[in-house]
mmCIF file of C-alpha atoms in Angstrom:
data_model
loop_
_atom_site.group_PDB
_atom_site.id
_atom_site.type_symbol
_atom_site.label_atom_id
_atom_site.label_comp_id
_atom_site.label_asym_id
_atom_site.label_seq_id
_atom_site.Cartn_x
_atom_site.Cartn_y
_atom_site.Cartn_z
ATOM 1 C CA UNK W 182 99.329 164.141 117.949
ATOM 2 C CA UNK W 183 99.870 166.365 114.980
ATOM 3 C CA UNK W 184 101.818 168.403 116.916
ATOM 4 C CA UNK W 185 104.441 165.997 117.920
ATOM 5 C CA UNK W 186 104.274 164.654 114.548
ATOM 6 C CA UNK W 187 105.726 168.865 113.939
ATOM 7 C CA UNK W 188 107.575 168.822 116.426
ATOM 8 C CA UNK W 189 110.047 165.958 115.486
ATOM 9 C CA UNK W 190 110.372 166.745 111.890
ATOM 10 C CA UNK W 191 111.595 169.897 112.811
ATOM 11 C CA UNK W 192 113.700 168.103 115.640
ATOM 12 C CA UNK W 193 114.751 165.789 112.724
ATOM 13 C CA UNK W 194 115.269 168.568 109.910
ATOM 14 C CA UNK W 195 117.583 169.997 112.779
ATOM 15 C CA UNK W 196 119.568 167.018 113.781
ATOM 16 C CA UNK W 197 120.358 166.432 109.273
ATOM 17 C CA UNK W 198 121.402 169.742 109.550
ATOM 18 C CA UNK W 199 123.130 169.349 112.383
ATOM 19 C CA UNK W 200 124.983 166.258 111.354
ATOM 20 C CA UNK W 201 126.115 167.258 107.686
ATOM 21 C CA UNK W 202 127.765 170.539 109.769
ATOM 22 C CA UNK W 203 129.392 167.442 111.575
ATOM 23 C CA UNK W 204 130.278 165.248 108.895
ATOM 24 C CA UNK W 205 132.962 167.582 107.824
ATOM 25 C CA UNK W 206 136.895 166.349 107.408
ATOM 26 C CA UNK W 207 138.384 166.278 110.730
ATOM 27 C CA UNK W 208 141.272 168.552 109.353
ATOM 28 C CA UNK W 209 138.186 171.408 108.714
ATOM 29 C CA UNK W 210 137.902 171.211 112.901
ATOM 30 C CA UNK W 211 140.775 173.543 112.722
ATOM 31 C CA UNK W 212 139.018 177.304 111.639
ATOM 32 C CA UNK W 213 142.633 178.451 109.777
ATOM 33 C CA UNK W 214 142.020 175.235 107.692
ATOM 34 C CA UNK W 215 138.322 175.818 107.190
ATOM 35 C CA UNK W 216 139.074 179.538 105.518
ATOM 36 C CA UNK W 217 141.126 177.752 102.986
ATOM 37 C CA UNK W 218 144.304 178.972 105.024
ATOM 38 C CA UNK W 219 146.560 181.746 103.700
ATOM 39 C CA UNK W 220 145.617 181.853 100.300
ATOM 40 C CA UNK W 221 141.559 181.809 101.290
ATOM 41 C CA UNK W 222 142.287 184.215 104.150
ATOM 42 C CA UNK W 223 143.658 186.606 101.244
ATOM 43 C CA UNK W 224 140.944 186.005 99.296
ATOM 44 C CA UNK W 225 138.767 186.944 101.900
ATOM 45 C CA UNK W 226 140.270 189.982 103.047
ATOM 46 C CA UNK W 227 141.174 191.379 99.178
ATOM 47 C CA UNK W 228 136.914 190.596 98.803
ATOM 48 C CA UNK W 229 136.428 192.120 101.607
ATOM 49 C CA UNK W 230 138.681 195.634 100.873
ATOM 50 C CA UNK W 231 136.937 195.411 97.817
ATOM 51 C CA UNK W 232 133.350 195.717 99.832
ATOM 52 C CA UNK W 233 135.028 198.386 101.612
ATOM 53 C CA UNK W 234 135.630 200.780 98.752
ATOM 54 C CA UNK W 235 132.081 199.949 97.352
ATOM 55 C CA UNK W 236 130.507 201.420 100.821
ATOM 56 C CA UNK W 237 129.180 204.213 101.529
ATOM 57 C CA UNK W 238 128.821 204.349 104.974
ATOM 58 C CA UNK W 239 132.597 203.066 105.901
ATOM 59 C CA UNK W 240 134.628 203.775 102.971
ATOM 60 C CA UNK W 241 135.738 207.391 104.367
ATOM 61 C CA UNK W 242 136.974 205.872 107.556
ATOM 62 C CA UNK W 243 139.218 204.215 105.120
ATOM 63 C CA UNK W 244 139.583 207.542 103.274
ATOM 64 C CA UNK W 245 143.721 208.343 105.085
ATOM 65 C CA UNK W 246 144.563 204.561 105.368
ATOM 66 C CA UNK W 247 147.196 202.088 103.327
ATOM 67 C CA UNK W 248 145.090 200.138 101.609
ATOM 68 C CA UNK W 249 148.075 197.471 101.434
ATOM 69 C CA UNK W 250 149.086 198.374 105.230
ATOM 70 C CA UNK W 251 145.580 197.316 106.334
ATOM 71 C CA UNK W 252 145.486 194.467 103.882
ATOM 72 C CA UNK W 253 148.504 192.654 105.047
ATOM 73 C CA UNK W 254 147.946 193.535 108.779
ATOM 74 C CA UNK W 255 143.936 192.038 108.627
ATOM 75 C CA UNK W 256 145.495 189.281 106.744
ATOM 76 C CA UNK W 257 148.420 188.221 109.792
ATOM 77 C CA UNK W 258 145.366 188.975 112.169
ATOM 78 C CA UNK W 259 142.733 186.650 111.267
ATOM 79 C CA UNK W 260 145.004 184.165 110.316
ATOM 80 C CA UNK W 261 146.365 184.487 114.185
ATOM 81 C CA UNK W 262 142.440 184.386 115.634
ATOM 82 C CA UNK W 263 141.538 181.263 113.508
ATOM 83 C CA UNK W 264 144.512 179.561 114.790
ATOM 84 C CA UNK W 265 146.728 179.259 111.827
ATOM 85 C CA UNK W 266 150.456 179.297 111.635
ATOM 86 C CA UNK W 267 151.256 183.016 113.000
ATOM 87 C CA UNK W 268 151.352 185.742 115.370
ATOM 88 C CA UNK W 269 149.450 188.913 115.118
ATOM 89 C CA UNK W 270 152.366 191.638 114.965
ATOM 90 C CA UNK W 271 150.255 194.664 113.830
ATOM 91 C CA UNK W 272 149.079 197.139 116.178
ATOM 92 C CA UNK W 273 146.022 196.765 119.478
ATOM 93 C CA UNK W 274 143.321 197.581 117.889
ATOM 94 C CA UNK W 275 142.528 199.744 120.271
ATOM 95 C CA UNK W 276 145.328 202.448 118.998
ATOM 96 C CA UNK W 277 143.870 201.641 115.122
ATOM 97 C CA UNK W 278 140.555 202.832 115.960
ATOM 98 C CA UNK W 279 141.714 205.671 118.463
ATOM 99 C CA UNK W 280 139.448 208.852 117.344
ATOM 100 C CA UNK W 281 137.752 207.490 114.244
ATOM 101 C CA UNK W 282 134.823 207.586 116.732
ATOM 102 C CA UNK W 283 133.258 204.156 115.264
ATOM 103 C CA UNK W 284 129.191 203.514 116.204
ATOM 104 C CA UNK W 285 127.518 200.521 116.711
ATOM 105 C CA UNK W 286 126.229 201.093 113.434
ATOM 106 C CA UNK W 287 129.253 201.528 111.730
ATOM 107 C CA UNK W 288 130.686 197.850 113.629
ATOM 108 C CA UNK W 289 127.267 196.298 111.951
ATOM 109 C CA UNK W 290 127.686 197.509 108.669
ATOM 110 C CA UNK W 291 131.665 196.300 108.502
ATOM 111 C CA UNK W 292 130.285 192.992 109.838
ATOM 112 C CA UNK W 293 127.801 192.444 107.235
ATOM 113 C CA UNK W 294 130.395 193.833 104.360
ATOM 114 C CA UNK W 295 132.612 190.958 105.826
ATOM 115 C CA UNK W 296 129.590 188.445 105.602
ATOM 116 C CA UNK W 297 129.279 189.520 102.090
ATOM 117 C CA UNK W 298 132.664 189.138 101.820
ATOM 118 C CA UNK W 299 132.822 185.405 102.960
ATOM 119 C CA UNK W 300 129.572 184.776 100.794
ATOM 120 C CA UNK W 301 130.939 185.428 97.439
ATOM 121 C CA UNK W 302 134.489 183.543 98.274
ATOM 122 C CA UNK W 303 132.723 180.812 99.431
ATOM 123 C CA UNK W 304 132.690 180.298 102.370
ATOM 124 C CA UNK W 305 130.255 178.475 104.311
ATOM 125 C CA UNK W 306 128.006 179.342 106.760
ATOM 126 C CA UNK W 307 128.564 177.653 109.906
ATOM 127 C CA UNK W 308 132.341 178.821 109.074
ATOM 128 C CA UNK W 309 131.114 182.265 108.643
ATOM 129 C CA UNK W 310 129.695 182.135 112.323
ATOM 130 C CA UNK W 311 132.750 180.741 113.756
ATOM 131 C CA UNK W 312 135.312 183.074 112.355
ATOM 132 C CA UNK W 313 132.283 186.170 113.833
ATOM 133 C CA UNK W 314 132.585 184.513 116.959
ATOM 134 C CA UNK W 315 136.109 185.306 117.331
ATOM 135 C CA UNK W 316 136.049 188.685 116.224
ATOM 136 C CA UNK W 317 133.124 189.621 118.160
ATOM 137 C CA UNK W 318 134.616 190.262 121.406
ATOM 138 C CA UNK W 319 137.149 192.259 119.933
ATOM 139 C CA UNK W 320 134.465 194.848 119.228
ATOM 140 C CA UNK W 321 135.019 196.581 122.770
ATOM 141 C CA UNK W 322 138.442 197.926 121.037
ATOM 142 C CA UNK W 323 137.118 198.987 118.131
ATOM 143 C CA UNK W 324 133.740 201.041 119.221
ATOM 144 C CA UNK W 325 133.654 204.511 120.323
ATOM 145 C CA UNK W 326 136.853 205.663 120.929
ATOM 146 C CA UNK M 200 91.825 191.935 107.284
ATOM 147 C CA UNK M 201 90.927 195.696 106.663
ATOM 148 C CA UNK M 202 93.170 197.003 109.427
ATOM 149 C CA UNK M 203 95.850 194.661 108.135
ATOM 150 C CA UNK M 204 95.768 196.044 104.852
ATOM 151 C CA UNK M 205 95.378 199.663 106.069
ATOM 152 C CA UNK M 206 98.885 198.849 107.924
ATOM 153 C CA UNK M 207 100.640 197.304 104.683
ATOM 154 C CA UNK M 208 99.771 200.239 103.054
ATOM 155 C CA UNK M 209 101.173 202.562 105.229
ATOM 156 C CA UNK M 210 104.298 200.732 105.493
ATOM 157 C CA UNK M 211 104.762 200.413 101.955
ATOM 158 C CA UNK M 212 103.787 204.449 101.284
ATOM 159 C CA UNK M 213 106.459 204.498 103.797
ATOM 160 C CA UNK M 214 109.194 202.039 103.023
ATOM 161 C CA UNK M 215 110.332 204.146 100.237
ATOM 162 C CA UNK M 216 111.238 207.427 101.813
ATOM 163 C CA UNK M 217 112.194 206.585 105.431
ATOM 164 C CA UNK M 218 114.354 203.947 105.423
ATOM 165 C CA UNK M 219 116.383 205.350 108.888
ATOM 166 C CA UNK M 220 117.480 202.254 110.977
ATOM 167 C CA UNK M 221 119.487 199.486 109.494
ATOM 168 C CA UNK M 222 122.140 199.351 112.047
ATOM 169 C CA UNK M 223 121.615 196.120 113.320
ATOM 170 C CA UNK M 224 122.634 192.805 111.672
ATOM 171 C CA UNK M 225 119.309 190.983 109.711
ATOM 172 C CA UNK M 226 117.078 189.259 112.241
ATOM 173 C CA UNK M 227 118.529 189.873 115.576
ATOM 174 C CA UNK M 228 115.198 192.100 116.223
ATOM 175 C CA UNK M 229 113.428 189.035 116.754
ATOM 176 C CA UNK M 230 109.342 189.388 115.170
ATOM 177 C CA UNK M 231 106.588 191.169 116.805
ATOM 178 C CA UNK M 232 104.835 189.116 120.141
ATOM 179 C CA UNK M 233 101.158 189.078 119.931
ATOM 180 C CA UNK M 234 100.703 191.869 122.479
ATOM 181 C CA UNK M 235 102.869 194.057 120.599
ATOM 182 C CA UNK M 236 106.124 193.874 121.851
ATOM 183 C CA UNK M 237 109.355 193.005 120.249
ATOM 184 C CA UNK M 238 109.955 188.978 120.667
ATOM 185 C CA UNK M 239 108.926 186.003 119.520
ATOM 186 C CA UNK M 240 105.373 185.153 118.664
ATOM 187 C CA UNK M 241 104.263 184.805 122.040
ATOM 188 C CA UNK M 242 107.013 185.716 124.531
ATOM 189 C CA UNK M 243 108.483 189.354 125.030
ATOM 190 C CA UNK M 244 112.196 188.984 124.349
ATOM 191 C CA UNK M 245 115.262 191.445 125.887
ATOM 192 C CA UNK M 246 115.700 192.911 122.053
ATOM 193 C CA UNK M 247 113.514 196.114 120.730
ATOM 194 C CA UNK M 248 111.934 196.101 117.733
ATOM 195 C CA UNK M 249 113.199 197.277 114.579
ATOM 196 C CA UNK M 250 116.747 197.831 113.193
ATOM 197 C CA UNK M 251 117.845 200.918 115.594
ATOM 198 C CA UNK M 252 120.984 201.272 117.090
ATOM 199 C CA UNK M 253 122.326 204.024 119.587
ATOM 200 C CA UNK M 254 121.666 206.938 117.140
ATOM 201 C CA UNK M 255 118.548 205.741 115.409
ATOM 202 C CA UNK M 256 114.839 205.832 115.913
ATOM 203 C CA UNK M 257 113.284 202.582 114.100
ATOM 204 C CA UNK M 258 109.479 202.237 113.352
ATOM 205 C CA UNK M 259 108.234 198.805 112.956
ATOM 206 C CA UNK M 260 104.601 197.694 111.919
ATOM 207 C CA UNK M 261 102.922 194.152 112.274
ATOM 208 C CA UNK M 262 99.905 191.606 112.412
ATOM 209 C CA UNK M 263 99.894 188.251 113.623
ATOM 210 C CA UNK M 264 96.836 185.756 112.597
ATOM 211 C CA UNK M 265 96.367 182.662 115.005
ATOM 212 C CA UNK M 266 93.859 180.337 114.385
ATOM 213 C CA UNK M 267 92.958 177.555 117.029
ATOM 214 C CA UNK M 268 90.060 174.963 117.378
ATOM 215 C CA UNK M 269 87.155 177.479 118.125
ATOM 216 C CA UNK M 270 89.133 180.246 118.435
ATOM 217 C CA UNK M 271 90.917 182.523 116.214
ATOM 218 C CA UNK M 272 93.137 186.295 117.386
ATOM 219 C CA UNK M 273 94.000 188.540 115.347
ATOM 220 C CA UNK M 274 96.518 191.304 116.469
ATOM 221 C CA UNK M 275 97.669 194.400 114.550
ATOM 222 C CA UNK M 276 99.735 196.655 116.046
ATOM 223 C CA UNK M 277 102.996 198.835 116.002
ATOM 224 C CA UNK M 278 106.461 199.588 117.354
ATOM 225 C CA UNK M 279 108.764 202.697 117.746
ATOM 226 C CA UNK M 280 112.351 201.664 119.082
ATOM 227 C CA UNK M 281 114.259 205.126 120.263
ATOM 228 C CA UNK M 282 117.722 204.528 120.113
ATOM 229 C CA UNK M 283 117.729 200.999 120.787
ATOM 230 C CA UNK M 284 117.003 201.621 124.385
ATOM 231 C CA UNK M 285 113.128 202.013 124.366
ATOM 232 C CA UNK M 286 110.592 200.555 122.947
ATOM 233 C CA UNK M 287 107.081 202.246 122.557
ATOM 234 C CA UNK M 288 104.342 199.431 121.610
ATOM 235 C CA UNK M 289 100.594 199.684 121.235
ATOM 236 C CA UNK M 290 98.511 196.071 119.458
ATOM 237 C CA UNK M 291 94.836 195.687 119.203
ATOM 238 C CA UNK M 292 93.702 192.388 119.744
ATOM 239 C CA UNK M 293 90.604 191.072 118.568
ATOM 240 C CA UNK M 294 89.619 187.528 119.609
ATOM 241 C CA UNK M 295 86.653 185.720 118.056
ATOM 242 C CA UNK M 296 84.830 183.257 120.106
ATOM 243 C CA UNK M 297 83.417 180.780 117.407
ATOM 244 C CA UNK M 298 81.170 178.376 119.336
ATOM 245 C CA UNK M 299 79.498 182.084 120.714
ATOM 246 C CA UNK M 300 79.657 183.727 116.954
ATOM 247 C CA UNK M 301 81.094 187.080 119.396
ATOM 248 C CA UNK M 302 84.531 189.056 119.384
ATOM 249 C CA UNK M 303 86.596 189.884 122.128
ATOM 250 C CA UNK M 304 88.850 192.990 121.855
ATOM 251 C CA UNK M 305 91.715 194.503 124.030
ATOM 252 C CA UNK M 306 94.134 196.915 123.400
ATOM 253 C CA UNK M 307 97.426 196.856 124.418
ATOM 254 C CA UNK M 308 100.269 199.558 125.071
ATOM 255 C CA UNK M 309 103.719 198.314 125.425
ATOM 256 C CA UNK M 310 107.181 199.642 126.980
ATOM 257 C CA UNK M 311 110.434 198.240 127.483
ATOM 258 C CA UNK M 312 113.962 199.562 128.141
ATOM 259 C CA UNK M 313 116.891 198.255 127.842
ATOM 260 C CA UNK M 314 118.730 198.009 130.942
ATOM 261 C CA UNK M 315 121.492 196.175 130.126
ATOM 262 C CA UNK M 316 123.649 194.392 126.707
ATOM 263 C CA UNK M 317 123.895 193.667 123.366
ATOM 264 C CA UNK M 318 122.233 190.511 122.328
ATOM 265 C CA UNK M 319 125.241 189.268 119.970
ATOM 266 C CA UNK M 320 128.384 191.048 121.598
ATOM 267 C CA UNK M 321 128.199 192.046 125.180
ATOM 268 C CA UNK M 322 129.812 189.181 127.293
ATOM 269 C CA UNK M 323 126.571 188.860 129.126
ATOM 270 C CA UNK M 324 123.147 188.541 128.041
ATOM 271 C CA UNK M 325 121.372 191.487 127.265
ATOM 272 C CA UNK M 326 118.785 192.644 129.845
ATOM 273 C CA UNK M 327 114.987 195.050 129.853
ATOM 274 C CA UNK M 328 112.314 195.553 131.798
ATOM 275 C CA UNK M 329 108.960 195.628 129.814
ATOM 276 C CA UNK M 330 105.462 196.704 130.743
ATOM 277 C CA UNK M 331 102.093 195.729 129.092
ATOM 278 C CA UNK M 332 99.341 198.032 130.593
ATOM 279 C CA UNK M 333 95.825 196.320 128.992
ATOM 280 C CA UNK M 334 92.780 197.804 128.172
ATOM 281 C CA UNK M 335 89.310 194.997 127.504
ATOM 282 C CA UNK M 336 86.855 196.910 125.578
ATOM 283 C CA UNK M 337 84.720 193.454 125.610
ATOM 284 C CA UNK M 338 84.196 192.673 129.394
ATOM 285 C CA UNK M 339 81.335 191.130 129.489
ATOM 286 C CA UNK M 340 82.257 187.600 129.460
ATOM 287 C CA UNK M 341 85.253 188.027 131.464
ATOM 288 C CA UNK M 342 82.793 189.200 134.705
ATOM 289 C CA UNK M 343 80.745 186.510 133.746
ATOM 290 C CA UNK M 344 83.141 184.000 134.161
ATOM 291 C CA UNK M 345 84.164 185.637 137.392
ATOM 292 C CA UNK M 346 87.096 188.129 136.623
ATOM 293 C CA UNK M 347 87.751 190.744 138.575
ATOM 294 C CA UNK M 348 89.184 193.541 136.223
ATOM 295 C CA UNK M 349 88.944 194.825 132.366
ATOM 296 C CA UNK M 350 92.272 196.038 133.050
ATOM 297 C CA UNK M 351 95.752 195.232 133.972
ATOM 298 C CA UNK M 352 99.457 195.742 133.746
ATOM 299 C CA UNK M 353 102.183 192.926 133.058
ATOM 300 C CA UNK M 354 105.285 193.946 134.084
ATOM 301 C CA UNK M 355 108.396 191.572 132.886
ATOM 302 C CA UNK M 356 111.922 191.237 132.549
ATOM 303 C CA UNK M 357 114.169 189.636 130.162
ATOM 304 C CA UNK M 358 117.010 188.389 129.165
ATOM 305 C CA UNK M 359 118.813 187.288 125.520
ATOM 306 C CA UNK M 360 121.724 185.748 124.393
ATOM 307 C CA UNK M 361 122.944 184.639 120.626
ATOM 308 C CA UNK M 362 125.902 182.404 120.510
ATOM 309 C CA UNK M 363 127.592 183.033 117.379
ATOM 310 C CA UNK M 364 128.323 179.260 115.844
ATOM 311 C CA UNK M 365 127.792 177.764 118.830
ATOM 312 C CA UNK M 366 125.939 174.396 117.580
ATOM 313 C CA UNK M 367 128.134 172.867 114.642
ATOM 314 C CA UNK M 368 128.202 176.751 113.542
ATOM 315 C CA UNK M 369 124.738 177.519 113.733
ATOM 316 C CA UNK M 370 123.701 180.727 115.691
ATOM 317 C CA UNK M 371 121.785 179.834 119.158
ATOM 318 C CA UNK M 372 119.439 182.154 120.406
ATOM 319 C CA UNK M 373 117.494 181.734 123.337
ATOM 320 C CA UNK M 374 115.403 184.270 125.319
ATOM 321 C CA UNK M 375 114.063 183.793 129.154
ATOM 322 C CA UNK M 376 111.553 186.521 130.509
ATOM 323 C CA UNK M 377 109.611 186.078 133.597
ATOM 324 C CA UNK M 378 106.119 187.831 133.732
ATOM 325 C CA UNK M 379 104.048 189.344 136.661
ATOM 326 C CA UNK M 380 100.381 189.482 134.896
ATOM 327 C CA UNK M 381 96.744 189.061 136.296
ATOM 328 C CA UNK M 382 95.720 188.484 133.026
ATOM 329 C CA UNK M 383 93.193 185.694 132.243
ATOM 330 C CA UNK M 384 94.051 183.903 128.789
ATOM 331 C CA UNK M 385 96.439 187.515 127.789
ATOM 332 C CA UNK M 386 93.530 189.216 129.329
ATOM 333 C CA UNK M 387 91.192 188.891 127.330
ATOM 334 C CA UNK M 388 89.252 186.883 129.613
ATOM 335 C CA UNK M 389 90.389 189.828 132.231
ATOM 336 C CA UNK M 390 91.778 190.450 134.673
ATOM 337 C CA UNK M 391 92.209 188.042 138.445
ATOM 338 C CA UNK M 392 89.329 186.314 139.033
ATOM 339 C CA UNK M 393 88.162 183.801 142.291
ATOM 340 C CA UNK M 394 90.850 181.131 142.254
ATOM 341 C CA UNK M 395 93.549 184.067 141.903
ATOM 342 C CA UNK M 396 94.957 187.374 141.308
ATOM 343 C CA UNK M 397 97.703 186.911 139.248
ATOM 344 C CA UNK M 398 101.534 185.433 139.578
ATOM 345 C CA UNK M 399 104.924 185.442 138.655
ATOM 346 C CA UNK M 400 105.383 182.937 135.558
ATOM 347 C CA UNK M 401 108.565 182.016 133.438
ATOM 348 C CA UNK M 402 108.542 182.363 129.343
ATOM 349 C CA UNK M 403 111.049 180.737 127.384
ATOM 350 C CA UNK M 404 112.414 180.506 123.775
ATOM 351 C CA UNK M 405 115.193 178.592 121.748
ATOM 352 C CA UNK M 406 116.018 179.101 117.915
ATOM 353 C CA UNK M 407 118.553 178.273 115.542
ATOM 354 C CA UNK M 408 119.275 180.156 112.577
ATOM 355 C CA UNK M 409 119.789 177.678 109.718
ATOM 356 C CA UNK M 410 121.652 180.580 107.392
ATOM 357 C CA UNK M 411 120.873 184.353 107.725
ATOM 358 C CA UNK M 412 117.345 184.288 106.173
ATOM 359 C CA UNK M 413 115.769 182.036 108.379
ATOM 360 C CA UNK M 414 115.311 180.609 111.884
ATOM 361 C CA UNK M 415 113.526 177.919 113.790
ATOM 362 C CA UNK M 416 112.584 177.513 117.135
ATOM 363 C CA UNK M 417 110.467 177.283 120.178
ATOM 364 C CA UNK M 418 108.638 179.245 122.581
ATOM 365 C CA UNK M 419 106.835 178.094 126.141
ATOM 366 C CA UNK M 420 104.625 180.285 128.427
ATOM 367 C CA UNK M 421 103.663 179.532 131.311
ATOM 368 C CA UNK M 422 99.944 181.043 132.564
ATOM 369 C CA UNK M 423 97.911 182.025 135.530
ATOM 370 C CA UNK M 424 94.700 179.859 135.966
ATOM 371 C CA UNK M 425 92.614 182.681 138.105
ATOM 372 C CA UNK M 426 89.175 181.680 137.017
ATOM 373 C CA UNK M 427 87.249 178.233 137.546
ATOM 374 C CA UNK M 428 87.285 178.227 134.066
ATOM 375 C CA UNK M 429 90.404 175.931 133.105
ATOM 376 C CA UNK M 430 93.581 178.096 131.639
ATOM 377 C CA UNK M 431 96.227 176.359 129.724
ATOM 378 C CA UNK M 432 100.250 177.443 129.467
ATOM 379 C CA UNK M 433 100.935 177.854 125.875
ATOM 380 C CA UNK M 434 103.714 176.550 123.093
ATOM 381 C CA UNK M 435 104.545 176.744 119.724
ATOM 382 C CA UNK M 436 107.202 175.783 116.797
ATOM 383 C CA UNK M 437 107.834 178.560 114.850
ATOM 384 C CA UNK M 438 109.992 179.163 110.857
ATOM 385 C CA UNK M 439 110.932 183.189 110.749
ATOM 386 C CA UNK M 440 112.490 183.989 107.277
ATOM 387 C CA UNK M 441 113.902 187.425 107.154
ATOM 388 C CA UNK M 442 114.002 188.310 103.195
ATOM 389 C CA UNK M 443 115.474 191.795 104.360
ATOM 390 C CA UNK M 444 115.254 194.782 106.852
ATOM 391 C CA UNK M 445 112.001 195.814 106.026
ATOM 392 C CA UNK M 446 110.610 192.728 105.924
ATOM 393 C CA UNK M 447 109.927 189.358 107.394
ATOM 394 C CA UNK M 448 107.514 186.765 108.226
ATOM 395 C CA UNK M 449 106.684 183.998 110.835
ATOM 396 C CA UNK M 450 104.509 180.926 110.455
ATOM 397 C CA UNK M 451 104.007 178.261 113.860
ATOM 398 C CA UNK M 452 102.230 175.309 114.888
ATOM 399 C CA UNK M 453 100.566 176.231 118.267
ATOM 400 C CA UNK M 454 99.411 174.577 121.094
ATOM 401 C CA UNK M 455 97.231 176.665 122.911
ATOM 402 C CA UNK M 456 95.650 173.344 124.842
ATOM 403 C CA UNK M 457 92.081 174.412 126.800
ATOM 404 C CA UNK M 458 90.847 177.905 126.460
ATOM 405 C CA UNK M 459 88.133 178.374 128.829
ATOM 406 C CA UNK M 460 87.387 174.849 129.508
ATOM 407 C CA UNK M 461 86.866 174.405 125.617
ATOM 408 C CA UNK M 462 90.516 171.720 125.601
ATOM 409 C CA UNK M 463 93.140 170.727 121.859
ATOM 410 C CA UNK M 464 92.699 173.979 120.824
ATOM 411 C CA UNK M 465 95.854 173.658 118.355
ATOM 412 C CA UNK M 466 96.206 175.167 114.807
ATOM 413 C CA UNK M 467 98.358 178.010 113.046
ATOM 414 C CA UNK M 468 99.941 180.959 113.595
ATOM 415 C CA UNK M 469 100.604 183.828 110.855
ATOM 416 C CA UNK M 470 102.735 186.868 111.310
ATOM 417 C CA UNK M 471 104.650 189.720 109.265
ATOM 418 C CA UNK M 472 105.956 192.625 110.072
ATOM 419 C CA UNK M 473 107.105 195.840 108.155
ATOM 420 C CA UNK M 474 110.168 197.941 109.583
ATOM 421 C CA UNK M 475 111.527 200.822 108.215
#
């Protein structure tokens, strides 16, 4: 009996978490809007750049890169994959990362930096996960190239 | 308790000097299973223990304790993860049978090979093949109950997948394991018996990550009845906390059903692991 009470408690806890998440206004169902549209995405990418510059493991990969080119390309890419009013016009993921020899660990490190950037720009955990879900399938085009 | 202190001090000693494996995302390796494998609490998962990726080696230590009505299990051990490909594990289990004031002990040596995939990124679930070789050091009770052996080897195939943002934006993780085992109560009551000699059984886990530090979930493990005394399937509901990549803690509510004909065996499980 106690067991069932505990289970019920957890299920209720769970449901309350889920229902909070589903009580978002309809506009937040669109990931682009949930990220704060162009302004939110720009803020996020700027924060990601701050995180990358401060990171010993990842910064060397950007040593020869143009920050403004990366910034523009990544904002455009995020806008496109979050179903915003943009079409990605930058280079392909394979072209960008070929020769960089990015390891699985490096890739995960960038994911962590992105999570940190999303946290500090106030993007909620469910929205963070939805963005990561869109980015994750690109891993194969990025690592070990 | 002594073993727990020893493991904890070893871990504290090692932590500052060798933080050489942290390539995985927080919480994705899961926790330590009572037989020593990386997994949930009672089910071995497809993930290997520790935060090692393809070019890293990770070490972990753990201690877990389960207290139900008439029994108490303590399991402490360690895992080494080589390049996110092979996990080698060891666990020492002490099982107090309170009505008889005696302790049953066994050792488990395990190995797990990642066959395919990545929990988070691959299209199909991560797939691993594992073995657990168990040696019962106190076989008298097991033989008295009709067990045939004091040693046994479990073989399992585990599939696991994390779905990013799958449930209203929350990450959902599941694991399905198919295990061949002849063990009675994990081997603490020996292997095989008058009623059977092992079988293939499913074990299932599901969890939701509430944020990057907390997961809640549930597990179910189907077990054989090889002895004349009744043995039940196990289930639990757990909360796991991952404050960082060097420590995690799990608390679970356990329902172990009937153990050696004594029913109503439910209670609490607490587990801690350290990773470096």
